[in-house]
PDB file of C-alpha atoms in Angstrom:
ATOM      1  CA  VAL A  52     110.548  17.319-101.233  1.00 51.00           C
ATOM      2  CA  LEU A  53     111.529  16.034 -97.639  1.00 59.00           C
ATOM      3  CA  VAL A  54     107.947  15.100 -97.002  1.00 64.00           C
ATOM      4  CA  ASP A  55     107.236  13.787-100.459  1.00 61.00           C
ATOM      5  CA  GLY A  56     110.607  11.675-100.197  1.00 64.00           C
ATOM      6  CA  LEU A  57     109.208  10.279 -96.528  1.00 70.00           C
ATOM      7  CA  LEU A  58     105.822   9.261 -97.669  1.00 73.00           C
ATOM      8  CA  CYS A  59     106.854   7.835-100.970  1.00 67.00           C
ATOM      9  CA  THR A  60     109.465   5.657 -99.184  1.00 70.00           C
ATOM     10  CA  LEU A  61     106.851   4.808 -96.323  1.00 73.00           C
ATOM     11  CA  HIS A  62     104.387   3.698 -98.788  1.00 70.00           C
ATOM     12  CA  LEU A  63     106.816   1.419-100.443  1.00 68.00           C
ATOM     13  CA  HIS A  64     107.629   0.109 -96.875  1.00 70.00           C
ATOM     14  CA  LYS A  65     111.135   1.029 -97.188  1.00 70.00           C
ATOM     15  CA  THR A  66     113.541   1.952 -94.547  1.00 70.00           C
ATOM     16  CA  VAL A  67     114.258   5.986 -93.913  1.00 74.00           C
ATOM     17  CA  CYS A  68     117.357   6.998 -92.273  1.00 74.00           C
ATOM     18  CA  ILE A  69     118.162  10.610 -91.609  1.00 74.00           C
ATOM     19  CA  GLY A  70     121.814  11.590 -91.651  1.00 73.00           C
ATOM     20  CA  GLU A  71     123.926  13.142 -88.750  1.00 77.00           C
ATOM     21  CA  GLY A  72     125.086  15.840 -90.688  1.00 75.00           C
ATOM     22  CA  ALA A  73     128.260  16.334 -92.898  1.00 77.00           C
ATOM     23  CA  LYS A  74     130.902  15.198 -90.379  1.00 82.00           C
ATOM     24  CA  ASN A  75     129.498  11.794 -90.512  1.00 84.00           C
ATOM     25  CA  PHE A  76     128.290  11.767 -94.041  1.00 84.00           C
ATOM     26  CA  LEU A  77     130.699   8.932 -95.581  1.00 84.00           C
ATOM     27  CA  LYS A  78     130.531   6.794 -92.327  1.00 87.00           C
ATOM     28  CA  ASN A  79     126.588   7.056 -92.467  1.00 86.00           C
ATOM     29  CA  LEU A  80     126.372   5.947 -95.840  1.00 87.00           C
ATOM     30  CA  GLN A  81     128.895   2.968 -95.431  1.00 88.00           C
ATOM     31  CA  TYR A  82     126.940   1.913 -92.339  1.00 88.00           C
ATOM     32  CA  HIS A  83     123.287   2.354 -93.920  1.00 87.00           C
ATOM     33  CA  LYS A  84     124.351   1.405 -97.423  1.00 88.00           C
ATOM     34  CA  PRO A  85     121.136   3.333 -99.198  1.00 86.00           C
ATOM     35  CA  ASP A  86     120.682   3.217-102.934  1.00 85.00           C
ATOM     36  CA  TYR A  87     118.927   6.622-102.961  1.00 84.00           C
ATOM     37  CA  ILE A  88     119.726   9.680-101.258  1.00 84.00           C
ATOM     38  CA  ILE A  89     118.326  13.084-101.131  1.00 82.00           C
ATOM     39  CA  LEU A  90     120.818  15.931-100.893  1.00 84.00           C
ATOM     40  CA  PRO A  91     121.212  19.662-101.544  1.00 85.00           C
ATOM     41  CA  PRO A  92     123.383  20.635-104.526  1.00 89.00           C
ATOM     42  CA  LEU A  93     126.162  22.029-102.657  1.00 89.00           C
ATOM     43  CA  PHE A  94     126.626  18.619-100.446  1.00 89.00           C
ATOM     44  CA  VAL A  95     126.873  16.651-103.825  1.00 92.00           C
ATOM     45  CA  GLU A  96     129.274  19.243-105.383  1.00 94.00           C
ATOM     46  CA  ILE A  97     131.636  18.792-102.456  1.00 91.00           C
ATOM     47  CA  ILE A  98     131.315  15.015-102.361  1.00 92.00           C
ATOM     48  CA  TRP A  99     132.168  15.243-106.179  1.00 95.00           C
ATOM     49  CA  GLN A 100     135.093  17.719-105.553  1.00 95.00           C
ATOM     50  CA  LYS A 101     136.637  15.734-103.054  1.00 93.00           C
ATOM     51  CA  THR A 102     136.269  12.382-104.549  1.00 94.00           C
ATOM     52  CA  VAL A 103     138.083  13.922-107.674  1.00 96.00           C
ATOM     53  CA  LYS A 104     140.989  15.338-105.588  1.00 96.00           C
ATOM     54  CA  THR A 105     141.499  11.888-103.755  1.00 94.00           C
ATOM     55  CA  ILE A 106     141.522  10.424-106.926  1.00 95.00           C
ATOM     56  CA  GLU A 107     144.275  12.978-108.121  1.00 96.00           C
ATOM     57  CA  LYS A 108     146.090  12.478-104.950  1.00 96.00           C
ATOM     58  CA  GLN A 109     146.485   8.729-105.480  1.00 95.00           C
ATOM     59  CA  GLY A 110     147.676   9.329-108.721  1.00 96.00           C
ATOM     60  CA  ARG A 111     144.845   7.501-110.711  1.00 95.00           C
ATOM     61  CA  ALA A 112     143.405  10.445-112.461  1.00 95.00           C
ATOM     62  CA  GLU A 113     144.677   9.046-115.769  1.00 96.00           C
ATOM     63  CA  THR A 114     143.721   5.581-115.055  1.00 95.00           C
ATOM     64  CA  MET A 115     139.950   7.037-114.346  1.00 96.00           C
ATOM     65  CA  GLU A 116     140.171   8.797-117.452  1.00 96.00           C
ATOM     66  CA  LYS A 117     140.641   5.826-119.490  1.00 97.00           C
ATOM     67  CA  LEU A 118     138.148   3.893-117.403  1.00 96.00           C
ATOM     68  CA  VAL A 119     135.462   6.406-118.060  1.00 97.00           C
ATOM     69  CA  LYS A 120     136.101   6.574-121.826  1.00 97.00           C
ATOM     70  CA  THR A 121     136.153   2.825-122.350  1.00 97.00           C
ATOM     71  CA  SER A 122     133.130   2.359-120.124  1.00 97.00           C
ATOM     72  CA  ASN A 123     131.482   5.104-122.072  1.00 96.00           C
ATOM     73  CA  THR A 124     132.075   3.144-125.212  1.00 97.00           C
ATOM     74  CA  MET A 125     130.876   0.302-123.941  1.00 97.00           C
ATOM     75  CA  ARG A 126     127.739   1.572-122.661  1.00 96.00           C
ATOM     76  CA  LYS A 127     126.944   2.709-126.313  1.00 96.00           C
ATOM     77  CA  VAL A 128     126.823  -0.825-127.333  1.00 96.00           C
ATOM     78  CA  GLY A 129     124.361  -1.978-124.316  1.00 96.00           C
ATOM     79  CA  ILE A 130     127.389  -2.955-121.826  1.00 96.00           C
ATOM     80  CA  ASP A 131     127.375  -1.398-118.564  1.00 96.00           C
ATOM     81  CA  ARG A 132     130.197  -2.439-116.378  1.00 96.00           C
ATOM     82  CA  ARG A 133     130.482   0.760-114.332  1.00 96.00           C
ATOM     83  CA  LYS A 134     129.788  -0.722-111.039  1.00 94.00           C
ATOM     84  CA  THR A 135     132.717  -3.025-111.771  1.00 95.00           C
ATOM     85  CA  PHE A 136     135.125  -0.549-113.147  1.00 96.00           C
ATOM     86  CA  PHE A 137     134.537   1.934-110.202  1.00 96.00           C
ATOM     87  CA  SER A 138     133.761  -0.354-107.399  1.00 95.00           C
ATOM     88  CA  ALA A 139     136.271   1.262-105.192  1.00 93.00           C
ATOM     89  CA  ILE A 140     134.311   4.785-105.486  1.00 94.00           C
ATOM     90  CA  HIS A 141     130.933   2.935-105.047  1.00 94.00           C
ATOM     91  CA  GLU A 142     132.225   1.240-101.647  1.00 93.00           C
ATOM     92  CA  MET A 143     133.156   4.806-100.379  1.00 90.00           C
ATOM     93  CA  PHE A 144     129.408   5.319-100.703  1.00 90.00           C
ATOM     94  CA  GLY A 145     128.169   2.005 -99.064  1.00 91.00           C
ATOM     95  CA  GLY A 146     128.214   0.130-102.437  1.00 92.00           C
ATOM     96  CA  SER A 147     124.545   0.299-102.821  1.00 90.00           C
ATOM     97  CA  LEU A 148     123.904   4.040-104.083  1.00 90.00           C
ATOM     98  CA  GLU A 149     122.350   4.163-107.355  1.00 90.00           C
ATOM     99  CA  THR A 150     120.487   7.334-107.392  1.00 88.00           C
ATOM    100  CA  ILE A 151     121.287  10.997-105.632  1.00 89.00           C
ATOM    101  CA  HIS A 152     118.172  13.328-105.726  1.00 84.00           C
ATOM    102  CA  VAL A 153     119.289  16.783-105.805  1.00 86.00           C
ATOM    103  CA  THR A 154     116.853  19.453-104.598  1.00 79.00           C
ATOM    104  CA  GLY A 155     116.385  23.107-104.023  1.00 75.00           C
ATOM    105  CA  ALA A 156     118.863  24.619-106.763  1.00 79.00           C
ATOM    106  CA  ALA A 157     120.930  23.853-109.994  1.00 83.00           C
ATOM    107  CA  ILE A 158     123.909  21.618-109.903  1.00 89.00           C
ATOM    108  CA  ASP A 159     127.035  21.840-111.622  1.00 91.00           C
ATOM    109  CA  PRO A 160     126.685  19.586-114.713  1.00 92.00           C
ATOM    110  CA  ASP A 161     130.281  18.153-114.534  1.00 95.00           C
ATOM    111  CA  ALA A 162     129.116  16.699-110.909  1.00 95.00           C
ATOM    112  CA  VAL A 163     126.265  14.920-112.549  1.00 94.00           C
ATOM    113  CA  ARG A 164     128.535  13.686-115.697  1.00 95.00           C
ATOM    114  CA  PHE A 165     130.937  12.400-112.943  1.00 97.00           C
ATOM    115  CA  PHE A 166     128.323  10.577-111.152  1.00 96.00           C
ATOM    116  CA  ASP A 167     126.697   9.150-114.056  1.00 96.00           C
ATOM    117  CA  ASP A 168     130.262   8.272-115.624  1.00 97.00           C
ATOM    118  CA  ILE A 169     130.503   6.060-112.452  1.00 97.00           C
ATOM    119  CA  GLY A 170     127.186   4.619-112.334  1.00 96.00           C
ATOM    120  CA  ILE A 171     125.382   6.768-109.962  1.00 95.00           C
ATOM    121  CA  THR A 172     122.376   8.694-111.312  1.00 93.00           C
ATOM    122  CA  VAL A 173     121.809  12.323-110.244  1.00 92.00           C
ATOM    123  CA  LEU A 174     118.062  13.569-110.276  1.00 85.00           C
ATOM    124  CA  SER A 175     117.889  17.485-110.141  1.00 81.00           C
ATOM    125  CA  THR A 176     114.680  18.973-108.755  1.00 72.00           C
ATOM    126  CA  GLU A 177     115.129  22.631-108.988  1.00 62.00           C
ATOM    127  CA  MET A 178     112.886  25.276-107.540  1.00 50.00           C
ATOM    128  CA  THR A 179     112.022  23.379-104.321  1.00 47.00           C
ATOM    129  CA  THR A 180     113.206  23.830-100.649  1.00 48.00           C
ATOM    130  CA  TYR A 181     116.067  22.149 -99.226  1.00 44.00           C
ATOM    131  CA  THR A 182     115.959  19.094 -97.263  1.00 43.00           C
ATOM    132  CA  ALA A 183     115.433  19.753 -93.429  1.00 42.00           C
ATOM    133  CA  CYS A 184     118.511  18.222 -92.318  1.00 41.00           C
ATOM    134  CA  GLY A 185     120.476  18.242 -95.367  1.00 41.00           C
ATOM    135  CA  GLU A 186     120.804  14.535 -96.256  1.00 43.00           C
ATOM    136  CA  LEU A 187     118.133  11.761 -96.330  1.00 44.00           C
ATOM    137  CA  TYR A 188     118.776   8.011 -96.930  1.00 44.00           C
ATOM    138  CA  VAL A 189     116.498   5.788 -98.664  1.00 45.00           C
ATOM    139  CA  HIS A 190     116.820   2.071 -99.020  1.00 42.00           C
ATOM    140  CA  GLY A 191     115.140   0.218-101.861  1.00 43.00           C
ATOM    141  CA  LEU A 192     113.434   3.051-103.804  1.00 42.00           C
ATOM    142  CA  PRO A 193     112.799   1.360-107.310  1.00 43.00           C
ATOM    143  CA  GLY A 194     115.296   2.889-110.150  1.00 45.00           C
ATOM    144  CA  THR A 195     114.087   4.258-113.144  1.00 39.00           C
ATOM    145  CA  LYS A 196     115.856   5.642-116.415  1.00 40.00           C
ATOM    146  CA  LYS A 197     116.823   9.407-116.128  1.00 41.00           C
ATOM    147  CA  ARG A 198     118.398  11.959-118.073  1.00 38.00           C
ATOM    148  CA  ALA A 199     121.497  13.037-116.671  1.00 39.00           C
ATOM    149  CA  GLY A 200     122.251  16.653-116.325  1.00 40.00           C
ATOM    150  CA  ALA A 201     121.234  19.857-114.198  1.00 38.00           C
ATOM    151  CA  GLY A 202     118.004  20.965-115.135  1.00 39.00           C
ATOM    152  CA  GLY A 203     117.678  18.414-117.967  1.00 39.00           C
ATOM    153  CA  HIS A 204     121.103  19.277-119.783  1.00 36.00           C
TER     154      HIS A 204
END
């Protein structure tokens, strides 16, 4: 997957940045502002859990829940305002992130749902090897419509 991701990205004449690891992950996202990243599922689940805990610590869980319900209702009639509603969360991830490609194993469907709710698509590719350095940032990979959920759920 790492080699395929690199070759595809280079073929499209896009920038590839290999991350420095977990310690500087958010700092790297904010610096590189990727629209596509490749990560192992555990990494994505940790990001999801930390984001939810931060929202709860700030006392914004109820507001978040209402915004998700409103956003999902609007999406049913073709209006997508997730980038606007959840802009503070998007800024934590660099502001441009559209897709997280999860490789190697299944991911918690609640994590996939969370990211979909805030406007970030999670693609799950099971039965592959993990990326060599744990993370890969890709700029400008074209987005496509994907089905949310681990293993297609």
